[in-house]
Coordinates of C-alpha atoms in Angstrom, one line a residue:
Chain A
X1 CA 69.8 94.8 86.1
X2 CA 69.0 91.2 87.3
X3 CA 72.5 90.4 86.3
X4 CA 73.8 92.9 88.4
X5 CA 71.8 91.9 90.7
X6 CA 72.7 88.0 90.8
X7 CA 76.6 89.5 90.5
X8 CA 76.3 91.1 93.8
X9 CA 74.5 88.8 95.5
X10 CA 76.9 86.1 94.7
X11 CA 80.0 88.1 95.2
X12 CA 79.2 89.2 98.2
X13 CA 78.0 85.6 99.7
X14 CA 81.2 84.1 98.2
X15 CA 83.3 86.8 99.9
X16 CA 81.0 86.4 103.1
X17 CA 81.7 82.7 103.0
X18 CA 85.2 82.4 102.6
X19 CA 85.7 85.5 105.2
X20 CA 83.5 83.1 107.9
X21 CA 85.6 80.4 106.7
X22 CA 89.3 82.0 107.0
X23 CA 87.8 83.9 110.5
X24 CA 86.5 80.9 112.0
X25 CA 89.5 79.2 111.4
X26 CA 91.6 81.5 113.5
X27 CA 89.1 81.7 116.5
X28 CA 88.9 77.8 116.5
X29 CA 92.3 77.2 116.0
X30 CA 93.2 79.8 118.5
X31 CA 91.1 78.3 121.2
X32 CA 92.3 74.6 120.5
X33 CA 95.9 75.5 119.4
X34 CA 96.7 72.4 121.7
X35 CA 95.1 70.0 119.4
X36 CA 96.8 71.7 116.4
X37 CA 100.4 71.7 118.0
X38 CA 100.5 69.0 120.2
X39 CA 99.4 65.3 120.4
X40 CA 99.8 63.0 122.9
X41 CA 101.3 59.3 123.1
X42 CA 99.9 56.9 125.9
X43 CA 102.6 54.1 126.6
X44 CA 103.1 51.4 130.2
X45 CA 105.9 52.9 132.1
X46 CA 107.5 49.2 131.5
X47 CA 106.8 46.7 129.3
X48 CA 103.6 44.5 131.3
X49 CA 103.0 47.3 133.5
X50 CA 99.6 48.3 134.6
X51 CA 100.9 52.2 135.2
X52 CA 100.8 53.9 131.8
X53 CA 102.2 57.3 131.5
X54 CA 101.0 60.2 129.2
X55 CA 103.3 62.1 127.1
X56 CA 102.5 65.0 125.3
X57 CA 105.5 65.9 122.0
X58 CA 104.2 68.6 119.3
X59 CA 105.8 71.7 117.8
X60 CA 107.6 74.4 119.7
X61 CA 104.1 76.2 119.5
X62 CA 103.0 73.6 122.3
X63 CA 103.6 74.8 125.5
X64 CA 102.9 73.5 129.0
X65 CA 99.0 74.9 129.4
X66 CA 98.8 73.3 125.7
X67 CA 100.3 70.2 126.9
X68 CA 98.4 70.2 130.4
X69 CA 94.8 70.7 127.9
X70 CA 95.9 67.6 125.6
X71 CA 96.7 65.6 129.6
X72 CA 93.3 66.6 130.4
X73 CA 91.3 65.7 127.3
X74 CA 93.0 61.9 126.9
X75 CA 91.6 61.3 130.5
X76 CA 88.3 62.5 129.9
X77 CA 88.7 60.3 126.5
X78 CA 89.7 57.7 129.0
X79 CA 87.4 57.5 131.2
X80 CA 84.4 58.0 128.8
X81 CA 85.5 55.0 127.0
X82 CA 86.0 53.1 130.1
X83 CA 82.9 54.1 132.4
X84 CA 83.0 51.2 134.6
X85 CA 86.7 51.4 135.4
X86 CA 87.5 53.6 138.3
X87 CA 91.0 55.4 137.7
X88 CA 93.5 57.5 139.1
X89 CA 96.1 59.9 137.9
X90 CA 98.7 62.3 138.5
X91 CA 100.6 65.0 136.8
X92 CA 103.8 66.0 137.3
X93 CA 105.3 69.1 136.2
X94 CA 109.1 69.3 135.7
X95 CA 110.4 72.9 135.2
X96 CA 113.4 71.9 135.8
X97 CA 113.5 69.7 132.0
X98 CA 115.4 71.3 129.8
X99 CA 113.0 70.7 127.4
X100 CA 109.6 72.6 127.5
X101 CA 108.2 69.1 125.7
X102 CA 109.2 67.0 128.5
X103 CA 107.7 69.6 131.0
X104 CA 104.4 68.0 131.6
X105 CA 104.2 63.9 132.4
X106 CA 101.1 62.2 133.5
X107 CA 100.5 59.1 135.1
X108 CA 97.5 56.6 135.7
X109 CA 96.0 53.7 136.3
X110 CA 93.0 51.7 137.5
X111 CA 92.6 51.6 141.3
X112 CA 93.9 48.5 141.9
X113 CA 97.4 50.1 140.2
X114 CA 97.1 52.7 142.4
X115 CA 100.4 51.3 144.7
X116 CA 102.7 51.3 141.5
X117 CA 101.2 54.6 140.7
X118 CA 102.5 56.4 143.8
X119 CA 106.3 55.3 142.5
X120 CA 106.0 57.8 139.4
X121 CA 103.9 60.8 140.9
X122 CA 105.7 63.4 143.0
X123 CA 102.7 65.0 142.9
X124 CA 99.0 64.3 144.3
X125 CA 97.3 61.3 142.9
X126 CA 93.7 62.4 141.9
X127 CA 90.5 59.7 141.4
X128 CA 89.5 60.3 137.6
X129 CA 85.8 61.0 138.1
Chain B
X1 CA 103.8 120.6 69.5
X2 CA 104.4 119.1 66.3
X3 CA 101.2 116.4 65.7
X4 CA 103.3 113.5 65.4
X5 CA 104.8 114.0 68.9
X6 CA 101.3 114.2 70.6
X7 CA 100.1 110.8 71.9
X8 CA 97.5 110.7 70.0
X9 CA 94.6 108.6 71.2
X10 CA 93.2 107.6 68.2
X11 CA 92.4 104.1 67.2
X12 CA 94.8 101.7 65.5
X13 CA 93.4 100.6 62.2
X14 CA 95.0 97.1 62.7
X15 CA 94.4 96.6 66.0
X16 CA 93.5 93.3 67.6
X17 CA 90.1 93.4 69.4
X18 CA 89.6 90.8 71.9
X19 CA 93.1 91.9 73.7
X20 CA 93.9 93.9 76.4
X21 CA 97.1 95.1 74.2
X22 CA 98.3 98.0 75.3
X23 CA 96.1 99.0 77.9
X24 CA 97.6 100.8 80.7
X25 CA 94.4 101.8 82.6
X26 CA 95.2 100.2 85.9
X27 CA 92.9 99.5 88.8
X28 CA 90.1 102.8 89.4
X29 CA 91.3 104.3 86.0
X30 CA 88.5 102.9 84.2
X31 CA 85.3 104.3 85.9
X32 CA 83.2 107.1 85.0
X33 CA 80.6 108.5 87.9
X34 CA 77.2 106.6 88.7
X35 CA 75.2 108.4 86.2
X36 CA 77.0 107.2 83.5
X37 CA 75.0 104.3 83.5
X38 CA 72.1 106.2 82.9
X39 CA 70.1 106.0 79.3
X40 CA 68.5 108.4 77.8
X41 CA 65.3 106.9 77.4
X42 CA 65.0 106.1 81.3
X43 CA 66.3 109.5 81.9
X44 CA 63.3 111.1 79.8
X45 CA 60.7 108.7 81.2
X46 CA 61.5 109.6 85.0
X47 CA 61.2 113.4 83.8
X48 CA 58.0 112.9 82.0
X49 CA 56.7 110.8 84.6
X50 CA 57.7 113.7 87.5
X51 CA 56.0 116.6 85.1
X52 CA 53.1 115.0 84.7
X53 CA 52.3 113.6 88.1
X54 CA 49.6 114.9 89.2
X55 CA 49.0 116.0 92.8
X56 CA 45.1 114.8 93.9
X57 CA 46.0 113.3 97.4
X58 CA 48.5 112.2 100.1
X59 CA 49.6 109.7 98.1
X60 CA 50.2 111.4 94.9
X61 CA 52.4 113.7 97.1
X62 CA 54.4 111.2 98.9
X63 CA 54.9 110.1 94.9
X64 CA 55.8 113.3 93.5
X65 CA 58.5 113.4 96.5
X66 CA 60.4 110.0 96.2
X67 CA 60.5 111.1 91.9
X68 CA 61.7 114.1 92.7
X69 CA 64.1 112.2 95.3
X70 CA 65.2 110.0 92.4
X71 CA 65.8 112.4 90.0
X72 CA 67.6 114.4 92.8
X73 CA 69.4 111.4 93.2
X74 CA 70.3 110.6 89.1
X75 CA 71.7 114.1 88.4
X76 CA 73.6 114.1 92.0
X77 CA 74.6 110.6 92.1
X78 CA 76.6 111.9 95.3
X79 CA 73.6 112.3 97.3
X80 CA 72.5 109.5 98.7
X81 CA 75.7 108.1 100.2
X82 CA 76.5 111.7 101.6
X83 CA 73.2 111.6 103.4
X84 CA 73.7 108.4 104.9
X85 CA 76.9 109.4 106.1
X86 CA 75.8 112.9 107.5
X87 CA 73.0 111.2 109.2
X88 CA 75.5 108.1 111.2
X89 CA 77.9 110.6 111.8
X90 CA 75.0 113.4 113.2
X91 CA 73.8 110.6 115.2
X92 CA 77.4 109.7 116.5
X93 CA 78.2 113.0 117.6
X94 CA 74.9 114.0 119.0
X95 CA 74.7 110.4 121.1
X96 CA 77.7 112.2 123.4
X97 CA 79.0 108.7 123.8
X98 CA 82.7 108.6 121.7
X99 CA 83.7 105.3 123.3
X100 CA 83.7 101.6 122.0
X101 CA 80.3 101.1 123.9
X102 CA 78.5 103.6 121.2
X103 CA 77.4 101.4 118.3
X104 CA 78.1 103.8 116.2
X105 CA 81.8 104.0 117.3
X106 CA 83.3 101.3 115.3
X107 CA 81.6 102.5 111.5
X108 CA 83.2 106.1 112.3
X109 CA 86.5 105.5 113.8
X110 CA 89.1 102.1 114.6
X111 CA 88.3 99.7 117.3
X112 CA 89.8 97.5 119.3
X113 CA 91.9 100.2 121.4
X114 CA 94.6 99.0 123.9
X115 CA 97.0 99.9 126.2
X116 CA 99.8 99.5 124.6
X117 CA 101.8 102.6 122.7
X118 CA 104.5 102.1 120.3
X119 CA 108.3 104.3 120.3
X120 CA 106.0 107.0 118.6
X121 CA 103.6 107.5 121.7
X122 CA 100.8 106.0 119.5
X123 CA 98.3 104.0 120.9
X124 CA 98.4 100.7 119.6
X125 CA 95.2 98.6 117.9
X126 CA 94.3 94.9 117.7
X127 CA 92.4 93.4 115.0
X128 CA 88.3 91.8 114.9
X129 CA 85.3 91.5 113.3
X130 CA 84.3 95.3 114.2
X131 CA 87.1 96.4 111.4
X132 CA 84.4 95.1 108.8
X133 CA 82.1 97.6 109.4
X134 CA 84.5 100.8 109.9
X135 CA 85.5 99.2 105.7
X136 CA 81.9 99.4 105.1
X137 CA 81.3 102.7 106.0
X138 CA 83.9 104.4 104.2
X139 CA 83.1 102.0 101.1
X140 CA 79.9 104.7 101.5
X141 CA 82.2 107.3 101.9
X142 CA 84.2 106.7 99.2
X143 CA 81.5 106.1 96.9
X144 CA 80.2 110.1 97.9
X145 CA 83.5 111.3 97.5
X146 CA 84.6 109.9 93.9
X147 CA 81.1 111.3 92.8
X148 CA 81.1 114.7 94.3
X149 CA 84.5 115.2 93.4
X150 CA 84.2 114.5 90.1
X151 CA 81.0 115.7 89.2
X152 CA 80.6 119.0 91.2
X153 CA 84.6 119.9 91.2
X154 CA 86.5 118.4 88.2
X155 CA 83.8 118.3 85.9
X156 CA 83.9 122.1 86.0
X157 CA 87.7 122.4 86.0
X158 CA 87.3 120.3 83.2
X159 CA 85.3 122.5 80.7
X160 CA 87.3 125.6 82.3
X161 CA 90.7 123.9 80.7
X162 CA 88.9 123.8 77.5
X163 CA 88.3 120.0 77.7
X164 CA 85.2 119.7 75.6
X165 CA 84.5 116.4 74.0
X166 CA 82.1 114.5 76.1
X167 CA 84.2 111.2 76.4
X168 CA 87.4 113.2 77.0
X169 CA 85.9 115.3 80.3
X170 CA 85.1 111.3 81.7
X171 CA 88.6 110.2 81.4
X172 CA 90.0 113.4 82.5
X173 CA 87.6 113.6 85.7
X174 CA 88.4 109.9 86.4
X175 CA 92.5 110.9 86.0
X176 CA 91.9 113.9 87.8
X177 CA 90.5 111.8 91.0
X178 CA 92.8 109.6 90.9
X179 CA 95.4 112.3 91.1
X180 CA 93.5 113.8 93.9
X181 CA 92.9 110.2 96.0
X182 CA 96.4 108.7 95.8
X183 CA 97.9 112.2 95.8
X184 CA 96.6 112.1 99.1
X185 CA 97.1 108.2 100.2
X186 CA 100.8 108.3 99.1
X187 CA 101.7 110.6 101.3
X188 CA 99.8 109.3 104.0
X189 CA 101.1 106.0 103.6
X190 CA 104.8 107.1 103.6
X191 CA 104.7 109.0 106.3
X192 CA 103.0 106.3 108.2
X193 CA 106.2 103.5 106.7
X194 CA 108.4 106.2 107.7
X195 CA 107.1 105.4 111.4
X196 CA 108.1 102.1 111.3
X197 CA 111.3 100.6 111.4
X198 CA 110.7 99.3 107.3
X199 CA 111.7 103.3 106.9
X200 CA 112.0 103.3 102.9
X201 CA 111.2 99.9 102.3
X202 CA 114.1 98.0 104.9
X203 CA 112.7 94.8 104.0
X204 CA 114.6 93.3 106.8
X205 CA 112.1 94.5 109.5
X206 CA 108.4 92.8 108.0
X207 CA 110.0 90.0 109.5
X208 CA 112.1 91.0 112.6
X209 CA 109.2 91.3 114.9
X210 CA 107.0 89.5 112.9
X211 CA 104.3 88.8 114.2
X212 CA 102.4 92.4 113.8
X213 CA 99.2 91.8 115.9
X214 CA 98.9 94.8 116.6
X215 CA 99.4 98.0 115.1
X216 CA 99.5 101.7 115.5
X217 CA 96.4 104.2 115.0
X218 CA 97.4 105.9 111.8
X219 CA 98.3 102.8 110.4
X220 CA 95.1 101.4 110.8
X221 CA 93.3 104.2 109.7
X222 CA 95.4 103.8 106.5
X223 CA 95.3 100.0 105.9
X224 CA 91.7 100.1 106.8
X225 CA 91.1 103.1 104.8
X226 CA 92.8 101.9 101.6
X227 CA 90.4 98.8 102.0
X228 CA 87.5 100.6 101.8
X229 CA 89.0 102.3 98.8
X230 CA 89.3 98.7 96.7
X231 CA 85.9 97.5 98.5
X232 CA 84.5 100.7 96.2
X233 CA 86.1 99.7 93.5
X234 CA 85.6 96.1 93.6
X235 CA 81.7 96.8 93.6
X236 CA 82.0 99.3 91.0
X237 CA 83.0 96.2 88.6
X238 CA 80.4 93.6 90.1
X239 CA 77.6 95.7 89.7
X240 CA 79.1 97.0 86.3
X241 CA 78.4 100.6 86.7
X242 CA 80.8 101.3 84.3
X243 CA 81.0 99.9 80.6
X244 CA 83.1 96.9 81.1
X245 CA 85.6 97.5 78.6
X246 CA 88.5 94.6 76.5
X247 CA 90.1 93.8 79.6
X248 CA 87.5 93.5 82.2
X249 CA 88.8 90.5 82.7
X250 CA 92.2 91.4 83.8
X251 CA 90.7 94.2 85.8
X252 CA 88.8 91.3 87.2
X253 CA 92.0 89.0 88.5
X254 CA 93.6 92.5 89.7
X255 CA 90.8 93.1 91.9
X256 CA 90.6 89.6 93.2
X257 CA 94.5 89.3 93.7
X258 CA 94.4 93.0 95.1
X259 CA 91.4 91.9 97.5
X260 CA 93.1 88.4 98.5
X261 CA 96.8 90.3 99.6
X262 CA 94.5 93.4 101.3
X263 CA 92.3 90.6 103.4
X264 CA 94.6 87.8 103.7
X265 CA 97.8 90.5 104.9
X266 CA 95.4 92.0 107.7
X267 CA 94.5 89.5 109.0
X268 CA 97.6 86.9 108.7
X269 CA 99.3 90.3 110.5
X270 CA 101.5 90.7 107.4
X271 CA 100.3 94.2 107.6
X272 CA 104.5 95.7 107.1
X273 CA 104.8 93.8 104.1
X274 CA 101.1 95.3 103.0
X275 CA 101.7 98.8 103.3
X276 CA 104.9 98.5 101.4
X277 CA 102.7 96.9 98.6
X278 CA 100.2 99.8 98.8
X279 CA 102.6 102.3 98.5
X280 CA 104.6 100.9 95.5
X281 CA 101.4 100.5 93.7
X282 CA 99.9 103.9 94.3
X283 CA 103.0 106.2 93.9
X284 CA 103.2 105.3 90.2
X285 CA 99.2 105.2 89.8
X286 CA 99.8 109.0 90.5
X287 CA 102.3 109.7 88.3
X288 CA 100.3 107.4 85.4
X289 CA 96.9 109.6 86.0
X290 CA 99.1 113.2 85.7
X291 CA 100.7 111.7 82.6
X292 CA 97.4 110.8 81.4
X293 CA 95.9 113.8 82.1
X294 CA 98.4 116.6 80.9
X295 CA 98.5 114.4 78.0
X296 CA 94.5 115.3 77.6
X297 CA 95.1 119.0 78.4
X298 CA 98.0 118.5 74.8
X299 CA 100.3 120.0 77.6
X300 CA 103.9 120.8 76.2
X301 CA 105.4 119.0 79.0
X302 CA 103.6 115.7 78.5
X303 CA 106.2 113.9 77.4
X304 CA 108.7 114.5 80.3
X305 CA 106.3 113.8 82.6
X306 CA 105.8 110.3 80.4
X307 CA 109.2 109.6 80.9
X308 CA 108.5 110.5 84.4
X309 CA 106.2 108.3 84.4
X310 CA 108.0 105.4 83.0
X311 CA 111.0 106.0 85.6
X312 CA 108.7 105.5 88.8
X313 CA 106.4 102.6 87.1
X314 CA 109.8 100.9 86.6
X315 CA 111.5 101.5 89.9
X316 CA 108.0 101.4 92.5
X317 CA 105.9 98.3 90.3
X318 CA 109.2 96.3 89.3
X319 CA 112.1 97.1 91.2
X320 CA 110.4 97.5 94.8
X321 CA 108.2 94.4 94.4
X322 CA 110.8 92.2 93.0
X323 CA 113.2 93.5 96.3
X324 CA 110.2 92.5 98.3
X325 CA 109.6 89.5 96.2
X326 CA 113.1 88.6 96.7
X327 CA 112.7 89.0 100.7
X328 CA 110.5 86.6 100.5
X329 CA 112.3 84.2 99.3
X330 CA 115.2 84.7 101.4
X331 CA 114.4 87.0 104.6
X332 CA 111.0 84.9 105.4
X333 CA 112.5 82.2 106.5
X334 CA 115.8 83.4 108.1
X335 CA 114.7 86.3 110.1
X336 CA 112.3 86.9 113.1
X337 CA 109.8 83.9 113.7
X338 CA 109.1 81.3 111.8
X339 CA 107.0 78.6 112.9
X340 CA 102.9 78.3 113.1
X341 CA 101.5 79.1 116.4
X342 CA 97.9 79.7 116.3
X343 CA 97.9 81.1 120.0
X344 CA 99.5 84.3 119.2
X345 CA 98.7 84.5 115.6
X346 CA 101.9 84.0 114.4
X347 CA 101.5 82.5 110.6
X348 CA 104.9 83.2 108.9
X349 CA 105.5 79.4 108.6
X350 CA 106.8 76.8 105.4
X351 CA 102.8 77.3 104.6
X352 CA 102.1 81.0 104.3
X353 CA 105.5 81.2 102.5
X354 CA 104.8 80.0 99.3
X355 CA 101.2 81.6 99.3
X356 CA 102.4 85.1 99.9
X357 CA 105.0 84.2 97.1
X358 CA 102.3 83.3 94.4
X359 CA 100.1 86.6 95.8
X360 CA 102.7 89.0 95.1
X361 CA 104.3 87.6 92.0
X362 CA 101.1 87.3 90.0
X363 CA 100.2 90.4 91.1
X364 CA 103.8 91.6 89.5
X365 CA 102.8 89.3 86.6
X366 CA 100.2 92.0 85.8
X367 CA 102.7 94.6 86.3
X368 CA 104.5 93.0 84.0
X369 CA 102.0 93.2 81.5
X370 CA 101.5 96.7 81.5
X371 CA 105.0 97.2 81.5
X372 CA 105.7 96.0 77.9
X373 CA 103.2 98.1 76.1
X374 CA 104.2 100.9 78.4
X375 CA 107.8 100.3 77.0
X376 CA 106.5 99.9 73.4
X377 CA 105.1 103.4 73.4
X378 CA 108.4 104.9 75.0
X379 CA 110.2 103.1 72.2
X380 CA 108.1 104.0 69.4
X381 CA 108.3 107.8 71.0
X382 CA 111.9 107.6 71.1
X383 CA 112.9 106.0 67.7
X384 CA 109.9 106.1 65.2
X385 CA 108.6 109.5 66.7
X386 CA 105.5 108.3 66.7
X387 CA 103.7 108.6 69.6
X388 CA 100.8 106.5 69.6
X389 CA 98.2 104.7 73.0
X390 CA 97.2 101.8 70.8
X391 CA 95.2 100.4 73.6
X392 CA 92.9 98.0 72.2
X393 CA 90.4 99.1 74.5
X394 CA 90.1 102.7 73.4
X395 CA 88.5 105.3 74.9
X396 CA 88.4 107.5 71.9
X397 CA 85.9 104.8 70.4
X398 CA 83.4 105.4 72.9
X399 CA 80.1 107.4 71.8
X400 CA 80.1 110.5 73.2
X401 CA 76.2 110.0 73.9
X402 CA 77.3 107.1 76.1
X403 CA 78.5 109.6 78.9
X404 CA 75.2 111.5 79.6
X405 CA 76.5 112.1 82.8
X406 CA 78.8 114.5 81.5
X407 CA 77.4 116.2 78.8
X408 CA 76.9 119.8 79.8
X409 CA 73.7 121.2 81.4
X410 CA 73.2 123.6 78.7
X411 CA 73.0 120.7 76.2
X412 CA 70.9 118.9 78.6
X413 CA 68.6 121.9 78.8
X414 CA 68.3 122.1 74.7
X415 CA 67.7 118.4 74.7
X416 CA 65.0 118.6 76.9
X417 CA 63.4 121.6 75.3
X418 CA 63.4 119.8 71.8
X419 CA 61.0 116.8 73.3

């Protein structure tokens, strides 16, 4: 009987476990499918530039919300790193690329940029707060 | 019917122990009811301990009740479960409330409703954590229905076909439910492949529209229903109700592959390519328990329906799987999706491929298995005209007094007379 017992009990918190495991995994990769399809590559618009621009390449899976979420999360990175920096940014979003990848560009830089910024953004330029 | 052509079920002198030769039980073959587990000496200390209770108080009575309960419950192993489920579904039908917002809603029937409907006019069903406890409820279910079915209806049917011998009414009760269970999920499941475009097992179409978040009511009655079935059985083996016989083991792996495709196909949405699976595998489990069982009752046609048998283990367990095996390895890839996108649950990707590959085939592998000592029998049948089951495992060498359960109440009631 205690065998039974101890058969059950772990069977059924082994199946528990690895059912948590596999669910969980789909919920969380579900909700942050951005992080699992896309990544995102900071780089100066030209070499000694002060403007950098954000790209975002991934799998076909990552589409333009996926690639506005990674935008978003580097400049919250960004500026927590880099608290006493005041920045500014702007995203532009190209429906017209062929490419959904090259869809979404972002640009910043730190206020004192913000003049060289203006040339890249056809969009609003937004203070990273 | 000459002797020799009988398949006789007797014990092989030479036979190896420590094998699983020759077995052809498959999954839910095996078991005997609940009360098989029963010994004799705990059976007689529960009666003398309810006949000579004596009633002075309260207490004494609550006592004398929750005995009588338990012995209620040993000899009518089917009680329990069928009151729980008479009471959850009382309480669902009394509550007026047959919507998603009733707690008792998603034990009783599917959740996860939506607006969709498919080509049929079927209202179409997404997939969550709710589906777990509709599995569980029917794993109650199911444990009522494979005792009350075999103890109050076949056991009977059994001694009225002359079927005497103690250990020969078990296996014929658990033959005759397992004619009765997938005689009704084979049809079920069919008809409900019929409804999609896979028709008779088009392998083309798991992967068209691939991926199958959602799917229609009947199906998800089916694939959840069919879960709860192997849930049963699963816990059957864990908690070893029943003697765990040679090859436990493989019966072990079988239930863990069977559980890993059931899970890992439901919720991966590779639910076309599961109810192909189901249906191969429980076709021929039908036709194995009727040539099991008309080979108890000596029947004269036992050997055509062996062949029978034979024909459909071969084409549903070998040819089928390897077709869908095949698709597999050359459909998966080439048609409908196939990349990982977590967003819409789409999985069918370079990394699910192999994985549903190694699922299937060693599930095949045990196929396999049984196939060669199904085909040694055939050709011993055919060219030696000797008909033998020299399972290793045989149920022939079981003591009758091992299956109290299903001794008869008259020799119960001698028994009990002689203490």
């Amino acid at each position: 009987m205690v065998n039974r017992t101890k058969n059950i009990v772990i069977s059924l918190l082994s199946v528990v476990v690895v059912i948590g495991s596999v669910e969980y995994f789909k919920i969380w990769t579900k909700e942050n499918y951005d992080t699992m399809h896309c990544y995102t590559r900071v780089n100066p618009v030209v070499d000694d530039s002060k403007v950098h621009k954000i790209t975002v390449n991934g799998t076909i899976s990552c589409d333009v919300k996926a690639q506005n979420l990674q935008i978003n999360k580097k400049l919250t990175k960004l500026k927590a790193q880099q608290q006493d920096v005041t920045y500014s940014y702007c995203v532009n979003d190209d429906s017209s690329a062929e490419k959904v990848i090259d869809k979404v560009v972002a640009y910043y830089a730190d206020q004192d940029n913000e003049l060289g910024l203006s040339e890249y953004c056809t969009g609003s330029i937004v203070q990273l707060l | 019917m000459p002797d020799s052509l009988k398949v006789s079920e007797n014990t092989v002198g030479n036979r190896r122990r420590g094998s699983s030769v020759g077995n052809m039980a498959t999954v839910g073959q095996h078991g005997l009811s609940l009360s098989t587990t029963i010994s004799k000496d705990s059976k007689h200390k529960r009666l003398r301990k309810l006949n000579t209770q004596k009633v002075k108080n309260k207490q004494d009575l609550l006592a004398k009740f929750y005995y009588s309960f338990l012995e209620l419950n040993f000899r009518m192993t089917w009680l329990s479960p069928l009151l729980v489920v008479v009471s959850v579904l009382t309480c669902y039908l009394l509550s007026n409330n047959y919507t998603e917002s009733n707690p008792l809603h998603m034990f009783i029937t599917i959740s996860y409703k939506t607006d969709e409907i498919d080509d049929n006019g079927y209202y179409l069903y997404d997939k969550g954590p709710k589906d777990f406890a509709f599995v569980f409820f029917y794993m109650i279910f199911f444990t009522f229905f494979r005792e009350f079915v075999m103890s109050v209806l076949l056991k009977p049917m059994a001694y009225k076909l002359k079927v005497h011998k103690t250990g020969k009414v078990g296996r014929f009760t658990e033959q005759m439910y397992s004619i009765v269970y997938y005689g009704i999920s084979s049809p079920f499941g069919m008809w409900v492949m019929m409804k999609l475009p896979v028709g008779w097992f088009n392998t083309y179409y798991f992967y068209e529209t691939y991926p199958h978040k959602t799917i229609f009511s009947w199906m998800k009655v089916f694939y959840l229903g069919q879960a709860a079935f192997w849930s049963q059985q699963a816990v059957v083996v864990m908690l070893q109700l029943e003697k765990p016989r040679k090859d436990f083991q493989e019966l072990v792996y079988h239930h863990i592959i069977t559980m890993c495709l059931i899970y890992a196909s439901y919720t991966f949405n590779f639910t076309w390519i599961g109810i192909a699976i189901y249906l191969t595998m429980d076709i021929s489990d039908w036709f194995l328990s009727l040539s099991k069982v008309l080979n108890y009752l000596d029947a004269a046609i036992t050997p055509v329906f062996f062949v029978l048998f034979v024909g459909s283990w071969i084409y549903f367990r070998h040819y089928l799987n390897i077709k869908i095996l095949w698709s597999v390895l050359t459909e998966f890839e080439t048609v409908g999706t196939y990349r990982l996108d977590y967003q819409n649950g789409a999985y069918k990707c370079f990394i699910s491929k192999p994985i549903v590959f190694v699922l299937l085939f060693a599930l095949h592998l045990l196929n396999l298995f049984w196939l060669f000592f199904i085909l040694r029998i055939l050709y011993r049948y055919i060219f030696q005209g000797v008909a033998k089951d020299d399972r290793s495992d045989d149920e022939d060498s079981e003591d009758e007094d091992d299956y109290e359960g299903y001794s008869t109440d008259s020799e119960e009631d001698s028994k009990e007379k002689k203490e």
